[in-house]
């Protein structure tokens, strides 16, 4: 890799929480009120190059948002480290997480929830840069207007309230707010997921323009494989808190190697392939509270062998610039090493 | 063959502070037994209101102001409230995005399904439970006998949606209307359910209206497609016609903006502007302010142009060879 700006090294994140009402009723096996541990991320390592757009794909609950938050310094990892330009992004002391950088900014799915309804858009945009002294006070107004224009809105919109904007416009405002902090890295968490296709195309075009104009590095989290293919250079596929495949986008789509990636691609309806072609993945997504032993995909994997039930596969090289966590790529599934 | 569902000129209005809005405007389509009709459009285009209007579930300040809804030849709009209630559940059933709209959280799955069976058909509780178990089997629920004993919250989101679909199937209805039924589910679970819905239409002969904003879903699931914009069906045809050769500029624009159909990294063709508010529609064609083909003629109501069963509401439809 040419110039890794962001290094995610063996990151695991566990959440411990009290069981909910439903869980207490369902899971009498948890022993009533005992705390539950959710394995949101397990041993995730990734390098992101400067100027790269890395896609993070997977089904709900696989840890995409948690990874985004760990990178943005909102959560501290339970173990492992995240460093931007060699410096940690967060620091946890006495159970409190301190964000150490403004250089990573996050954009969320629901643009309305992330904007203060009573604050004029210009004020919302100015808040962060003012607080952190990123823009000199006498330049804030002009800069905010310029930012609004940069995301395809009118400068005069600074004086309006969020409810006066459509969903697509609000997402542009959320992007402008992140850019106001002059970040090196953007984390977009399902940022176009709630937009209609015609509006989604507009926001994707804006993102591609900004990325080139500003040389942004970005993590693009999405469950939509065709959107990811369109805007990302490289793609990481996650399953149950683990990274299962990492490859340049063109190679991944042309030739997915991990059985889960293959199954995911096959089960997704696409426009124009004709009707009735669903090769659905069997079974349900297991719970991250009690992930299956060995390979987390083994209960649903058509290729699973004895080794898969006993031993978690490592990420191993599968050609230049790509890695896969599957025993098929690392000696086969039938060895009994470590089997119970 | 009589259509299982025949919707003619359906029009639904709401009284709002901004005056009357017509959320469903002169909508007509028919669905034959065993076929799946995909009703697709962006948010606010009137898909859900169409579904509710078909079932006669529009409450004040809304009103179905015109049209007919025929199920197996019977016009629901001519029925008494009592008869309409009997039709609902028995002849036509609805599945929602959130299965908890259908399921009762405080009752076991089996108990509520048995109740639903016995509302329309006198039978013993064990028989009703057995009937429920079979319905769960049809939608691919593993160990259905055990699931009957579960409460809804003990099931995953995908399982709950399957139970809601099974509930809809209890009386072998002629028509099932599903509104964004897989939108909240993960792709792998969505894939499973779509495969089952397809099989269901093929084997039971139910006519299905599959409402979604997702063109990829309708394109791979539906036999026929209706595209809605601002309360109107602007294009209607077989899935091959509408996806493979759209004639309405809006359908064309929608398909063009899908990333999957373009080389990665390229700028996507985009429809300018945003979806209009119903209270502020332009005169004539509602798509005019965003349409690349618009002319002065488009200030007047567009005509229905029909060619080989493919119908578009447009003054200047795209010509196909
Ligand atoms: N703050 C939290 N407290 C407890 N559990 C959490 C928290 N955030 C996420 N989780 C759990 O961690 C897992 C991963 O969640 P998330 O990262 O949101 O996944 P995704 O974004 O891929 O849907 C889920 O099981 C989720 O319930
Ligand atoms: N109860 C209501 N009162 C007023 N307007 C309504 C009501 N329900 C729906 N509408 C309007 O009808 C239009 C169509 O809504 P809907 O059918 O829910 O759209 P879709 O399902 O296509 O997203 C929207 O503009 C919405 O604002
Ligand atoms: S390690 Fe085994 S179970 Fe896991 S994906 Fe590979 S073949 Fe399937
Ligand atoms: S009627 Fe005119 S404005 Fe409307 S879609 Fe057709 S060409 Fe465009
Ligand atoms: Mg998430
Ligand atoms: Mg709707």
Coordinates of N, CA and C and ligand atoms in Angstrom, one line a residue, chain A residues 64-66 69 189-190 221, ligand 5:
Chain A
X64 N -20.7 -2.8 11.0 CA -20.2 -1.7 10.2 C -20.2 -0.4 10.9
X65 N -21.4 -0.1 11.5 CA -21.4 1.2 12.2 C -20.4 1.3 13.4
X66 N -20.3 0.2 14.1 CA -19.3 0.1 15.2 C -17.9 0.4 14.7
X69 N -17.6 4.0 14.0 CA -17.5 4.8 15.2 C -16.2 4.7 15.9
X189 N -22.0 6.6 6.9 CA -22.6 5.4 7.4 C -24.0 5.3 6.8
X190 N -24.2 4.5 5.7 CA -25.5 4.4 5.0 C -26.0 5.7 4.6
X221 N -19.8 3.1 4.1 CA -20.5 2.0 4.7 C -21.9 1.8 4.0
Ligands
LIG5 MG1 -25.3 0.4 11.0

